[in-house]
mmCIF file of C-alpha atoms (C1' of nucleotides) in Angstrom:
data_model
loop_
_atom_site.group_PDB
_atom_site.id
_atom_site.type_symbol
_atom_site.label_atom_id
_atom_site.label_comp_id
_atom_site.label_asym_id
_atom_site.label_seq_id
_atom_site.Cartn_x
_atom_site.Cartn_y
_atom_site.Cartn_z
ATOM 1 C CA MET A 739 -40.625 -37.499 20.871
ATOM 2 C CA VAL A 740 -44.235 -38.303 20.043
ATOM 3 C CA LYS A 741 -43.729 -40.804 17.318
ATOM 4 C CA HIS A 742 -46.308 -41.703 14.743
ATOM 5 C CA LEU A 743 -46.505 -45.447 14.811
ATOM 6 C CA ASP A 744 -48.291 -47.427 12.189
ATOM 7 C CA GLU A 745 -51.467 -49.443 12.582
ATOM 8 C CA LYS A 746 -50.343 -52.607 14.268
ATOM 9 C CA THR A 747 -47.344 -51.543 16.291
ATOM 10 C CA ASP A 748 -47.428 -52.464 19.961
ATOM 11 C CA ALA A 749 -44.533 -50.255 21.055
ATOM 12 C CA LEU A 750 -44.988 -48.405 24.312
ATOM 13 C CA PRO A 751 -45.386 -44.657 24.068
ATOM 14 C CA ASP A 752 -42.578 -42.283 24.807
ATOM 15 C CA HIS A 753 -43.945 -38.798 25.225
ATOM 16 C CA VAL A 754 -43.372 -36.480 28.196
ATOM 17 C CA GLY A 755 -46.814 -36.995 29.642
ATOM 18 C CA TRP A 756 -46.483 -40.721 29.840
ATOM 19 C CA ARG A 757 -42.940 -40.627 31.155
ATOM 20 C CA LEU A 758 -43.918 -38.190 33.875
ATOM 21 C CA TRP A 759 -46.929 -40.257 34.799
ATOM 22 C CA GLN A 760 -44.867 -43.426 34.858
ATOM 23 C CA ALA A 761 -42.167 -41.907 37.056
ATOM 24 C CA SER A 762 -44.681 -40.319 39.405
ATOM 25 C CA ARG A 763 -46.569 -43.558 39.733
ATOM 26 C CA ALA A 764 -43.387 -45.517 40.440
ATOM 27 C CA TRP A 765 -42.441 -43.085 43.190
ATOM 28 C CA GLN A 766 -45.859 -43.285 44.784
ATOM 29 C CA THR A 767 -45.868 -47.076 44.662
ATOM 30 C CA GLU A 768 -42.456 -47.186 46.279
ATOM 31 C CA PHE A 769 -43.461 -44.699 48.947
ATOM 32 C CA ALA A 770 -46.723 -46.414 49.784
ATOM 33 C CA ALA A 771 -45.030 -49.807 49.992
ATOM 34 C CA ALA A 772 -42.370 -48.446 52.350
ATOM 35 C CA MET A 773 -45.037 -46.824 54.509
ATOM 36 C CA ARG A 774 -46.988 -50.043 54.747
ATOM 37 C CA ALA A 775 -43.750 -51.849 55.570
ATOM 38 C CA ALA A 776 -43.171 -49.312 58.331
ATOM 39 C CA GLY A 777 -46.469 -50.328 59.885
ATOM 40 C CA HIS A 778 -48.653 -47.526 58.502
ATOM 41 C CA GLY A 779 -51.205 -49.753 56.847
ATOM 42 C CA TRP A 780 -53.856 -47.052 56.956
ATOM 43 C CA PHE A 781 -51.877 -45.105 54.375
ATOM 44 C CA THR A 782 -53.545 -44.328 51.019
ATOM 45 C CA GLU A 783 -52.764 -41.896 48.244
ATOM 46 C CA ALA A 784 -55.751 -39.667 48.911
ATOM 47 C CA ARG A 785 -54.954 -39.464 52.592
ATOM 48 C CA ALA A 786 -51.331 -38.682 51.833
ATOM 49 C CA GLY A 787 -52.426 -35.819 49.617
ATOM 50 C CA LEU A 788 -54.475 -34.375 52.429
ATOM 51 C CA LEU A 789 -51.950 -34.946 55.216
ATOM 52 C CA GLY A 790 -49.408 -33.106 53.115
ATOM 53 C CA HIS A 791 -51.388 -29.946 53.667
ATOM 54 C CA ILE A 792 -51.639 -30.227 57.434
ATOM 55 C CA THR A 793 -48.814 -28.399 59.153
ATOM 56 C CA ARG A 794 -47.081 -30.201 61.998
ATOM 57 C CA GLY A 795 -48.514 -27.718 64.454
ATOM 58 C CA GLY A 796 -52.060 -28.417 63.328
ATOM 59 C CA MET A 797 -54.413 -26.019 61.585
ATOM 60 C CA ARG A 798 -57.981 -24.911 61.077
ATOM 61 C CA GLN A 799 -60.107 -27.222 58.983
ATOM 62 C CA SER A 800 -61.130 -24.228 56.919
ATOM 63 C CA ALA A 801 -57.486 -23.410 56.190
ATOM 64 C CA LEU A 802 -57.004 -26.966 55.063
ATOM 65 C CA ILE A 803 -59.963 -26.590 52.737
ATOM 66 C CA GLU A 804 -58.465 -23.472 51.216
ATOM 67 C CA ARG A 805 -55.145 -25.173 50.589
ATOM 68 C CA SER A 806 -56.476 -28.354 49.070
ATOM 69 C CA ALA A 807 -57.904 -28.541 45.599
ATOM 70 C CA ILE A 808 -60.853 -30.724 46.580
ATOM 71 C CA SER A 809 -64.266 -29.926 48.030
ATOM 72 C CA LYS A 810 -64.758 -29.351 51.725
ATOM 73 C CA GLN A 811 -67.075 -32.334 51.897
ATOM 74 C CA ALA A 812 -64.398 -34.595 50.454
ATOM 75 C CA ILE A 813 -61.895 -33.267 52.968
ATOM 76 C CA GLN A 814 -64.304 -33.864 55.758
ATOM 77 C CA GLN A 815 -64.820 -37.461 54.714
ATOM 78 C CA LEU A 816 -61.074 -38.025 54.546
ATOM 79 C CA LEU A 817 -60.651 -36.424 57.969
ATOM 80 C CA ASP A 818 -63.455 -38.596 59.348
ATOM 81 C CA GLY A 819 -61.485 -41.640 58.264
ATOM 82 C CA LEU A 820 -58.169 -40.324 59.541
ATOM 83 C CA GLU A 821 -59.758 -39.453 62.851
ATOM 84 C CA ALA A 822 -61.347 -42.891 63.110
ATOM 85 C CA ASP A 823 -57.933 -44.436 62.476
ATOM 86 C CA GLY A 824 -56.357 -42.223 65.110
ATOM 87 C CA ILE A 825 -54.053 -40.270 62.803
ATOM 88 C CA VAL A 826 -55.507 -36.832 63.486
ATOM 89 C CA GLU A 827 -57.901 -35.373 66.023
ATOM 90 C CA ARG A 828 -60.365 -32.497 65.737
ATOM 91 C CA LEU A 829 -60.815 -30.005 68.529
ATOM 92 C CA PRO A 830 -63.126 -27.021 68.754
ATOM 93 C CA ASP A 831 -61.351 -23.774 67.907
ATOM 94 C CA PRO A 832 -61.337 -21.617 71.083
ATOM 95 C CA GLN A 833 -61.100 -18.464 68.930
ATOM 96 C CA ASP A 834 -64.145 -19.226 66.795
ATOM 97 C CA GLY A 835 -67.114 -21.287 67.836
ATOM 98 C CA ARG A 836 -67.747 -22.401 64.267
ATOM 99 C CA GLY A 837 -64.240 -23.624 63.601
ATOM 100 C CA LYS A 838 -62.361 -26.792 64.372
ATOM 101 C CA LEU A 839 -58.651 -27.412 64.731
ATOM 102 C CA VAL A 840 -57.127 -30.418 63.030
ATOM 103 C CA ARG A 841 -54.078 -31.784 64.824
ATOM 104 C CA TYR A 842 -51.859 -34.809 64.451
ATOM 105 C CA THR A 843 -52.003 -37.450 67.118
ATOM 106 C CA ARG A 844 -48.850 -39.119 68.344
ATOM 107 C CA LYS A 845 -49.497 -41.882 65.806
ATOM 108 C CA GLY A 846 -49.840 -39.306 63.043
ATOM 109 C CA LEU A 847 -46.588 -37.599 63.973
ATOM 110 C CA ASP A 848 -44.818 -40.954 63.955
ATOM 111 C CA ALA A 849 -46.103 -41.527 60.434
ATOM 112 C CA LEU A 850 -44.826 -38.115 59.328
ATOM 113 C CA ARG A 851 -41.404 -38.910 60.726
ATOM 114 C CA ASP A 852 -41.330 -42.245 58.893
ATOM 115 C CA GLY A 853 -42.565 -40.507 55.758
ATOM 116 C CA ASP A 854 -39.637 -38.127 55.830
ATOM 117 C CA ARG A 855 -37.198 -40.966 56.317
ATOM 118 C CA VAL A 856 -38.695 -42.934 53.413
ATOM 119 C CA LYS A 857 -38.567 -39.906 51.136
ATOM 120 C CA ILE A 858 -34.894 -39.468 51.842
ATOM 121 C CA GLU A 859 -34.221 -43.127 51.214
ATOM 122 C CA ILE A 860 -36.027 -43.116 47.896
ATOM 123 C CA GLU A 861 -34.238 -39.971 46.838
ATOM 124 C CA ARG A 862 -30.919 -41.601 47.701
ATOM 125 C CA ARG A 863 -31.789 -44.574 45.510
ATOM 126 C CA TYR A 864 -32.737 -42.264 42.660
ATOM 127 C CA ILE A 865 -29.422 -40.462 42.908
ATOM 128 C CA GLY A 866 -27.701 -43.830 42.883
ATOM 129 C CA ARG A 867 -29.495 -44.851 39.735
ATOM 130 C CA LEU A 868 -29.147 -41.595 37.824
ATOM 131 C CA GLY A 869 -25.976 -40.122 39.231
ATOM 132 C CA ALA A 870 -25.942 -36.853 41.128
ATOM 133 C CA GLU A 871 -25.608 -34.719 38.026
ATOM 134 C CA ARG A 872 -28.522 -36.236 36.184
ATOM 135 C CA PHE A 873 -30.668 -36.153 39.291
ATOM 136 C CA THR A 874 -29.954 -32.461 39.746
ATOM 137 C CA ALA A 875 -30.832 -31.850 36.128
ATOM 138 C CA LEU A 876 -34.097 -33.704 36.592
ATOM 139 C CA MET A 877 -35.057 -31.687 39.645
ATOM 140 C CA GLY A 878 -34.059 -28.475 37.889
ATOM 141 C CA ALA A 879 -36.226 -29.247 34.885
ATOM 142 C CA LEU A 880 -39.200 -30.228 37.041
ATOM 143 C CA ARG A 881 -38.880 -27.063 39.093
ATOM 144 C CA ALA A 882 -38.662 -24.982 35.963
ATOM 145 C CA LEU A 883 -41.839 -26.584 34.652
ATOM 146 C CA ALA A 884 -43.635 -25.941 37.921
ATOM 147 C CA ALA A 885 -42.467 -22.316 37.958
ATOM 148 C CA GLY A 886 -43.882 -21.850 34.484
ATOM 149 C CA GLN A 887 -47.322 -22.979 35.572
ATOM 150 C CA PRO A 888 -49.473 -20.180 36.993
ATOM 151 C CA ALA A 889 -49.904 -22.114 40.284
ATOM 152 C CA ALA A 890 -53.615 -22.648 39.747
ATOM 153 C CA ARG A 891 -55.164 -22.640 36.304
ATOM 154 C CA ASP A 892 -58.850 -22.136 35.543
ATOM 155 C CA ASP A 893 -58.998 -25.778 36.456
ATOM 156 C CA LYS A 894 -59.407 -26.771 40.072
ATOM 157 C CA ALA A 895 -56.560 -29.248 40.289
ATOM 158 C CA GLY A 896 -53.734 -26.801 39.871
ATOM 159 C CA ALA A 897 -50.081 -27.082 40.742
ATOM 160 C CA GLU A 898 -50.687 -26.557 44.447
ATOM 161 C CA ASP A 899 -51.452 -30.129 45.269
ATOM 162 C CA GLN A 900 -49.009 -32.743 46.351
ATOM 163 C CA ILE A 901 -48.355 -36.155 47.806
ATOM 164 C CA VAL A 902 -47.139 -36.028 51.374
ATOM 165 C CA GLU A 903 -45.103 -32.948 51.816
ATOM 166 C CA SER A 904 -42.888 -32.177 54.707
ATOM 167 C CA ASN A 905 -44.069 -28.949 56.275
ATOM 168 C CA MET B 1457 -33.629 -32.082 48.742
ATOM 169 C CA VAL B 1458 -36.047 -33.191 51.416
ATOM 170 C CA LYS B 1459 -35.704 -30.385 53.839
ATOM 171 C CA HIS B 1460 -36.563 -30.603 57.475
ATOM 172 C CA LEU B 1461 -38.850 -27.718 58.126
ATOM 173 C CA ASP B 1462 -39.746 -26.561 61.564
ATOM 174 C CA GLU B 1463 -43.123 -26.680 63.203
ATOM 175 C CA LYS B 1464 -45.028 -23.820 61.689
ATOM 176 C CA THR B 1465 -43.516 -23.464 58.264
ATOM 177 C CA ASP B 1466 -45.965 -23.431 55.387
ATOM 178 C CA ALA B 1467 -43.412 -23.864 52.630
ATOM 179 C CA LEU B 1468 -44.322 -26.245 49.847
ATOM 180 C CA PRO B 1469 -42.310 -29.443 49.683
ATOM 181 C CA ASP B 1470 -39.551 -29.977 47.188
ATOM 182 C CA HIS B 1471 -38.755 -33.659 46.974
ATOM 183 C CA VAL B 1472 -38.674 -35.760 43.800
ATOM 184 C CA GLY B 1473 -41.948 -37.476 44.485
ATOM 185 C CA TRP B 1474 -43.883 -34.280 44.785
ATOM 186 C CA ARG B 1475 -42.206 -32.652 41.813
ATOM 187 C CA LEU B 1476 -42.922 -35.652 39.634
ATOM 188 C CA TRP B 1477 -46.515 -35.767 40.796
ATOM 189 C CA GLN B 1478 -46.932 -32.053 40.217
ATOM 190 C CA ALA B 1479 -45.491 -32.214 36.709
ATOM 191 C CA SER B 1480 -47.490 -35.287 35.801
ATOM 192 C CA ARG B 1481 -50.661 -33.728 37.085
ATOM 193 C CA ALA B 1482 -50.037 -30.514 35.174
ATOM 194 C CA TRP B 1483 -49.517 -32.455 31.964
ATOM 195 C CA GLN B 1484 -52.700 -34.427 32.438
ATOM 196 C CA THR B 1485 -54.708 -31.330 33.242
ATOM 197 C CA GLU B 1486 -53.396 -29.625 30.133
ATOM 198 C CA PHE B 1487 -54.087 -32.673 27.990
ATOM 199 C CA ALA B 1488 -57.586 -33.193 29.326
ATOM 200 C CA ALA B 1489 -58.457 -29.522 28.868
ATOM 201 C CA ALA B 1490 -57.238 -29.567 25.272
ATOM 202 C CA MET B 1491 -59.219 -32.729 24.575
ATOM 203 C CA ARG B 1492 -62.369 -31.201 25.991
ATOM 204 C CA ALA B 1493 -61.701 -28.102 23.925
ATOM 205 C CA ALA B 1494 -61.406 -30.316 20.845
ATOM 206 C CA GLY B 1495 -64.916 -31.582 21.514
ATOM 207 C CA HIS B 1496 -64.041 -34.811 23.281
ATOM 208 C CA GLY B 1497 -66.020 -34.150 26.437
ATOM 209 C CA TRP B 1498 -66.328 -37.845 27.212
ATOM 210 C CA PHE B 1499 -62.628 -37.917 27.956
ATOM 211 C CA THR B 1500 -61.494 -38.974 31.430
ATOM 212 C CA GLU B 1501 -58.188 -40.111 32.856
ATOM 213 C CA ALA B 1502 -59.269 -43.698 33.438
ATOM 214 C CA ARG B 1503 -60.614 -43.964 29.907
ATOM 215 C CA ALA B 1504 -57.435 -42.504 28.509
ATOM 216 C CA GLY B 1505 -55.415 -45.107 30.364
ATOM 217 C CA LEU B 1506 -57.459 -47.856 28.801
ATOM 218 C CA LEU B 1507 -57.611 -46.413 25.306
ATOM 219 C CA GLY B 1508 -53.845 -46.185 25.364
ATOM 220 C CA HIS B 1509 -53.704 -49.949 25.300
ATOM 221 C CA ILE B 1510 -56.018 -50.440 22.356
ATOM 222 C CA THR B 1511 -54.102 -50.628 19.093
ATOM 223 C CA ARG B 1512 -55.484 -48.659 16.190
ATOM 224 C CA GLY B 1513 -56.379 -51.832 14.389
ATOM 225 C CA GLY B 1514 -58.481 -53.078 17.287
ATOM 226 C CA MET B 1515 -57.774 -56.068 19.469
ATOM 227 C CA ARG B 1516 -59.199 -58.900 21.520
ATOM 228 C CA GLN B 1517 -60.727 -57.858 24.812
ATOM 229 C CA SER B 1518 -58.662 -60.588 26.469
ATOM 230 C CA ALA B 1519 -55.453 -59.116 25.029
ATOM 231 C CA LEU B 1520 -56.480 -55.759 26.438
ATOM 232 C CA ILE B 1521 -56.955 -57.360 29.832
ATOM 233 C CA GLU B 1522 -53.457 -58.856 29.710
ATOM 234 C CA ARG B 1523 -51.919 -55.508 28.856
ATOM 235 C CA SER B 1524 -53.688 -53.417 31.443
ATOM 236 C CA ALA B 1525 -52.854 -53.526 35.100
ATOM 237 C CA ILE B 1526 -56.468 -53.504 36.259
ATOM 238 C CA SER B 1527 -59.039 -56.272 36.653
ATOM 239 C CA LYS B 1528 -61.027 -57.588 33.718
ATOM 240 C CA GLN B 1529 -64.231 -56.446 35.373
ATOM 241 C CA ALA B 1530 -62.943 -52.900 35.619
ATOM 242 C CA ILE B 1531 -61.938 -52.992 31.968
ATOM 243 C CA GLN B 1532 -65.327 -54.253 31.037
ATOM 244 C CA GLN B 1533 -67.023 -51.446 32.888
ATOM 245 C CA LEU B 1534 -64.833 -48.886 31.172
ATOM 246 C CA LEU B 1535 -65.516 -50.488 27.801
ATOM 247 C CA ASP B 1536 -69.261 -50.466 28.540
ATOM 248 C CA GLY B 1537 -69.039 -46.727 29.014
ATOM 249 C CA LEU B 1538 -66.862 -46.137 25.980
ATOM 250 C CA GLU B 1539 -69.194 -48.239 23.862
ATOM 251 C CA ALA B 1540 -72.231 -46.362 25.160
ATOM 252 C CA ASP B 1541 -70.515 -43.113 24.207
ATOM 253 C CA GLY B 1542 -69.681 -44.440 20.768
ATOM 254 C CA ILE B 1543 -65.894 -44.402 21.109
ATOM 255 C CA VAL B 1544 -65.352 -48.120 20.616
ATOM 256 C CA GLU B 1545 -67.486 -51.036 19.442
ATOM 257 C CA ARG B 1546 -67.377 -54.696 20.395
ATOM 258 C CA LEU B 1547 -67.818 -57.406 17.792
ATOM 259 C CA PRO B 1548 -67.822 -61.172 18.234
ATOM 260 C CA ASP B 1549 -64.489 -62.724 17.331
ATOM 261 C CA PRO B 1550 -65.049 -64.932 14.261
ATOM 262 C CA GLN B 1551 -62.058 -67.065 15.263
ATOM 263 C CA ASP B 1552 -63.282 -67.811 18.787
ATOM 264 C CA GLY B 1553 -66.880 -67.958 19.902
ATOM 265 C CA ARG B 1554 -65.935 -66.868 23.409
ATOM 266 C CA GLY B 1555 -63.945 -63.819 22.385
ATOM 267 C CA LYS B 1556 -64.844 -60.276 21.425
ATOM 268 C CA LEU B 1557 -62.963 -57.770 19.342
ATOM 269 C CA VAL B 1558 -62.689 -54.196 20.556
ATOM 270 C CA ARG B 1559 -62.412 -51.670 17.763
ATOM 271 C CA TYR B 1560 -62.405 -47.900 17.527
ATOM 272 C CA THR B 1561 -65.339 -46.212 15.901
ATOM 273 C CA ARG B 1562 -64.859 -43.266 13.607
ATOM 274 C CA LYS B 1563 -65.411 -41.001 16.590
ATOM 275 C CA GLY B 1564 -62.766 -42.885 18.543
ATOM 276 C CA LEU B 1565 -60.215 -42.610 15.760
ATOM 277 C CA ASP B 1566 -60.874 -38.884 15.519
ATOM 278 C CA ALA B 1567 -60.143 -38.588 19.216
ATOM 279 C CA LEU B 1568 -56.870 -40.486 18.835
ATOM 280 C CA ARG B 1569 -55.819 -38.170 16.042
ATOM 281 C CA ASP B 1570 -56.617 -35.113 18.166
ATOM 282 C CA GLY B 1571 -54.815 -36.718 21.078
ATOM 283 C CA ASP B 1572 -51.635 -37.074 19.065
ATOM 284 C CA ARG B 1573 -51.872 -33.478 17.922
ATOM 285 C CA VAL B 1574 -52.368 -32.221 21.469
ATOM 286 C CA LYS B 1575 -49.439 -34.248 22.761
ATOM 287 C CA ILE B 1576 -47.175 -32.723 20.152
ATOM 288 C CA GLU B 1577 -48.413 -29.234 20.991
ATOM 289 C CA ILE B 1578 -47.814 -29.700 24.704
ATOM 290 C CA GLU B 1579 -44.360 -31.103 24.085
ATOM 291 C CA ARG B 1580 -43.560 -28.095 21.917
ATOM 292 C CA ARG B 1581 -44.601 -25.768 24.731
ATOM 293 C CA TYR B 1582 -42.464 -27.696 27.195
ATOM 294 C CA ILE B 1583 -39.451 -27.402 24.919
ATOM 295 C CA GLY B 1584 -40.146 -23.697 24.635
ATOM 296 C CA ARG B 1585 -40.220 -23.311 28.391
ATOM 297 C CA LEU B 1586 -37.201 -25.443 29.217
ATOM 298 C CA GLY B 1587 -35.073 -25.171 26.114
ATOM 299 C CA ALA B 1588 -34.256 -28.161 23.943
ATOM 300 C CA GLU B 1589 -31.267 -29.200 25.988
ATOM 301 C CA ARG B 1590 -33.009 -29.247 29.322
ATOM 302 C CA PHE B 1591 -36.004 -30.989 27.847
ATOM 303 C CA THR B 1592 -33.773 -33.714 26.435
ATOM 304 C CA ALA B 1593 -32.090 -34.095 29.817
ATOM 305 C CA LEU B 1594 -35.497 -34.425 31.464
ATOM 306 C CA MET B 1595 -36.619 -37.129 29.078
ATOM 307 C CA GLY B 1596 -33.304 -38.906 29.468
ATOM 308 C CA ALA B 1597 -33.547 -38.937 33.232
ATOM 309 C CA LEU B 1598 -37.162 -40.119 33.156
ATOM 310 C CA ARG B 1599 -36.296 -42.901 30.733
ATOM 311 C CA ALA B 1600 -33.353 -43.942 32.881
ATOM 312 C CA LEU B 1601 -35.636 -44.127 35.910
ATOM 313 C CA ALA B 1602 -38.158 -46.219 33.994
ATOM 314 C CA ALA B 1603 -35.427 -48.528 32.731
ATOM 315 C CA GLY B 1604 -34.276 -49.077 36.291
ATOM 316 C CA GLN B 1605 -37.710 -50.265 37.352
ATOM 317 C CA PRO B 1606 -38.280 -53.977 36.738
ATOM 318 C CA ALA B 1607 -41.302 -53.233 34.520
ATOM 319 C CA ALA B 1608 -43.794 -54.762 36.949
ATOM 320 C CA ARG B 1609 -43.049 -55.053 40.615
ATOM 321 C CA ASP B 1610 -44.862 -57.333 43.031
ATOM 322 C CA ASP B 1611 -47.415 -54.584 42.934
ATOM 323 C CA LYS B 1612 -50.086 -54.678 40.283
ATOM 324 C CA ALA B 1613 -49.791 -51.123 39.043
ATOM 325 C CA GLY B 1614 -46.347 -51.445 37.551
ATOM 326 C CA ALA B 1615 -44.547 -49.384 35.006
ATOM 327 C CA GLU B 1616 -46.631 -50.705 32.149
ATOM 328 C CA ASP B 1617 -49.488 -48.307 32.491
ATOM 329 C CA GLN B 1618 -49.844 -45.028 30.741
ATOM 330 C CA ILE B 1619 -52.036 -42.137 29.783
ATOM 331 C CA VAL B 1620 -53.087 -42.258 26.131
ATOM 332 C CA GLU B 1621 -50.274 -43.685 24.170
ATOM 333 C CA SER B 1622 -49.906 -43.520 20.441
ATOM 334 C CA ASN B 1623 -49.687 -47.051 19.173
ATOM 335 C "C1'" DG C 1119 -68.798 -89.494 20.766
ATOM 336 C "C1'" DG C 1120 -68.599 -87.689 26.092
ATOM 337 C "C1'" DC C 1121 -65.893 -85.570 29.967
ATOM 338 C "C1'" DT C 1122 -62.806 -82.492 32.116
ATOM 339 C "C1'" DT C 1123 -60.235 -78.527 32.339
ATOM 340 C "C1'" DG C 1124 -59.191 -74.032 31.005
ATOM 341 C "C1'" DT C 1125 -60.292 -69.489 28.861
ATOM 342 C "C1'" DA C 1126 -63.446 -65.333 27.654
ATOM 343 C "C1'" DG C 1127 -66.622 -62.637 29.194
ATOM 344 C "C1'" DT C 1128 -70.656 -61.125 32.315
ATOM 345 C "C1'" DC C 1129 -73.335 -60.119 36.553
ATOM 346 C "C1'" DA C 1130 -73.636 -58.569 41.205
ATOM 347 C "C1'" DA C 1131 -72.284 -56.424 45.252
ATOM 348 C "C1'" DG C 1132 -69.116 -53.619 47.860
ATOM 349 C "C1'" DG C 1133 -65.436 -49.898 48.870
ATOM 350 C "C1'" DT C 1134 -62.892 -45.529 48.176
ATOM 351 C "C1'" DA C 1135 -62.658 -41.123 46.697
ATOM 352 C "C1'" DC C 1136 -64.753 -37.802 45.028
ATOM 353 C "C1'" DT C 1137 -69.051 -34.571 43.550
ATOM 354 C "C1'" DT C 1138 -73.270 -31.190 44.312
ATOM 355 C "C1'" DG C 1139 -77.103 -29.543 47.109
ATOM 356 C "C1'" DA C 1140 -79.286 -28.472 51.272
ATOM 357 C "C1'" DC C 1141 -78.830 -27.664 55.877
ATOM 358 C "C1'" DT C 1142 -77.325 -25.912 60.977
ATOM 359 C "C1'" DA C 1143 -74.455 -23.110 63.996
ATOM 360 C "C1'" DC C 1144 -71.923 -19.407 64.701
ATOM 361 C "C1'" DT C 1145 -69.719 -14.613 63.650
ATOM 362 C "C1'" DT C 1146 -69.596 -10.108 61.881
ATOM 363 C "C1'" DA C 1147 -71.069 -5.865 60.220
ATOM 364 C "C1'" DA C 1148 -74.866 -2.571 59.127
ATOM 365 C "C1'" DT D 207 -81.032 -7.006 66.094
ATOM 366 C "C1'" DT D 208 -81.047 -8.473 62.057
ATOM 367 C "C1'" DA D 209 -78.944 -9.633 57.523
ATOM 368 C "C1'" DA D 210 -75.250 -11.685 55.409
ATOM 369 C "C1'" DG D 211 -71.283 -14.342 55.324
ATOM 370 C "C1'" DT D 212 -68.340 -18.293 57.106
ATOM 371 C "C1'" DA D 213 -67.454 -23.105 59.181
ATOM 372 C "C1'" DG D 214 -68.794 -27.353 59.252
ATOM 373 C "C1'" DT D 215 -72.217 -31.386 58.618
ATOM 374 C "C1'" DC D 216 -75.610 -34.493 56.381
ATOM 375 C "C1'" DA D 217 -77.371 -36.839 52.442
ATOM 376 C "C1'" DA D 218 -77.411 -38.611 48.012
ATOM 377 C "C1'" DG D 219 -75.174 -39.617 43.736
ATOM 378 C "C1'" DT D 220 -71.129 -40.717 40.364
ATOM 379 C "C1'" DA D 221 -66.647 -42.692 38.672
ATOM 380 C "C1'" DC D 222 -63.602 -46.120 39.130
ATOM 381 C "C1'" DC D 223 -61.977 -49.710 41.078
ATOM 382 C "C1'" DT D 224 -62.257 -54.448 43.826
ATOM 383 C "C1'" DT D 225 -63.545 -59.687 44.738
ATOM 384 C "C1'" DG D 226 -66.652 -63.568 44.076
ATOM 385 C "C1'" DA D 227 -69.750 -66.255 41.525
ATOM 386 C "C1'" DC D 228 -71.468 -67.337 37.332
ATOM 387 C "C1'" DT D 229 -72.317 -68.722 31.917
ATOM 388 C "C1'" DA D 230 -70.600 -69.919 27.336
ATOM 389 C "C1'" DC D 231 -67.417 -71.713 24.558
ATOM 390 C "C1'" DA D 232 -62.829 -74.266 23.342
ATOM 391 C "C1'" DA D 233 -59.520 -77.861 23.501
ATOM 392 C "C1'" DG D 234 -57.447 -82.046 25.036
ATOM 393 C "C1'" DC D 235 -58.175 -86.661 26.483
ATOM 394 C "C1'" DC D 236 -60.107 -91.243 26.729
#
DNA sequence: GGCTTGTAGTCAAGGTACTTGACTACTTAA
DNA sequence: TTAAGTAGTCAAGTACCTTGACTACAAGCC
């Protein structure tokens, strides 16, 4: 699929990496636009990536740090912003004086609900465009690729990350 | 595919958006690691995205700006860095006193060559993991999705971008 | 010629999303 | 009770983007 094009050709590339990137980007753009349309203007990609790791019941900040691929300082900065925007709140952990619990606010839970709805809508559109069979094949291939990856390589940004999950 | 999980579940999500992101990320990580291993330590994702738009024969900086989805100032900053690292060089355009030509240096062309090789290697591994049939189905589905997108939506970051193409 | 408008590129300042390093507060185990 | 580890914060710096304001040159018009 990686074609050798000669000197002056302007053709767009057509290798797996680009196609995956293109599709992923399109999904994210669609999702972010729908979230903004739903009134969640505070929504950004980085925040989505972090929120995806926070369970609906809330969790320790340290647990969040373990789950995410980024540094604890980066997480803290993102949480500072999310807290300032009223999406999450941080409470002292009664079990451990050092720890803090990160919990969704009402506003945050509303956003999660809308996020789920948007995901389903997008998926429905994809199935409409590709047909159920092709869509299933796509998901199967992507899952197979993910299963082949050892979850977290020597690199930090392994396969554990995500954009807005639905735990 | 978007499952509704109850309060405390920690299961990873399994919707198209996440799977696409995961696969795209894995590809990029693999590509970047291979490029670093090949001695191209200057390589970053943003630079790759820009380099992908520069034809092997070189081109006008203004043409590069038209092709890329980002601002001309951002492109200039990236080019400043690439020039400082000796990947590209900028020459005055003899045809137009305002313009500049962006051209690969020897070092830049070497990187492109290695990039093509790495892309082929990764693709080969993917085919090995999925089987030729499934891989073809994956590419077909991704292409169909891309074809369904109107190339550039109202949003700036449309479907025209890419990570290191092979023009 | 001179004048206006448009294009090519640069400079400056600001924001987001990260990084590493150094620190405080608390817990746990010897 | 003290040493060592864990949880979180503070500070400073980098990469990659943005918008706004600017200079230099080109091209069309009179």
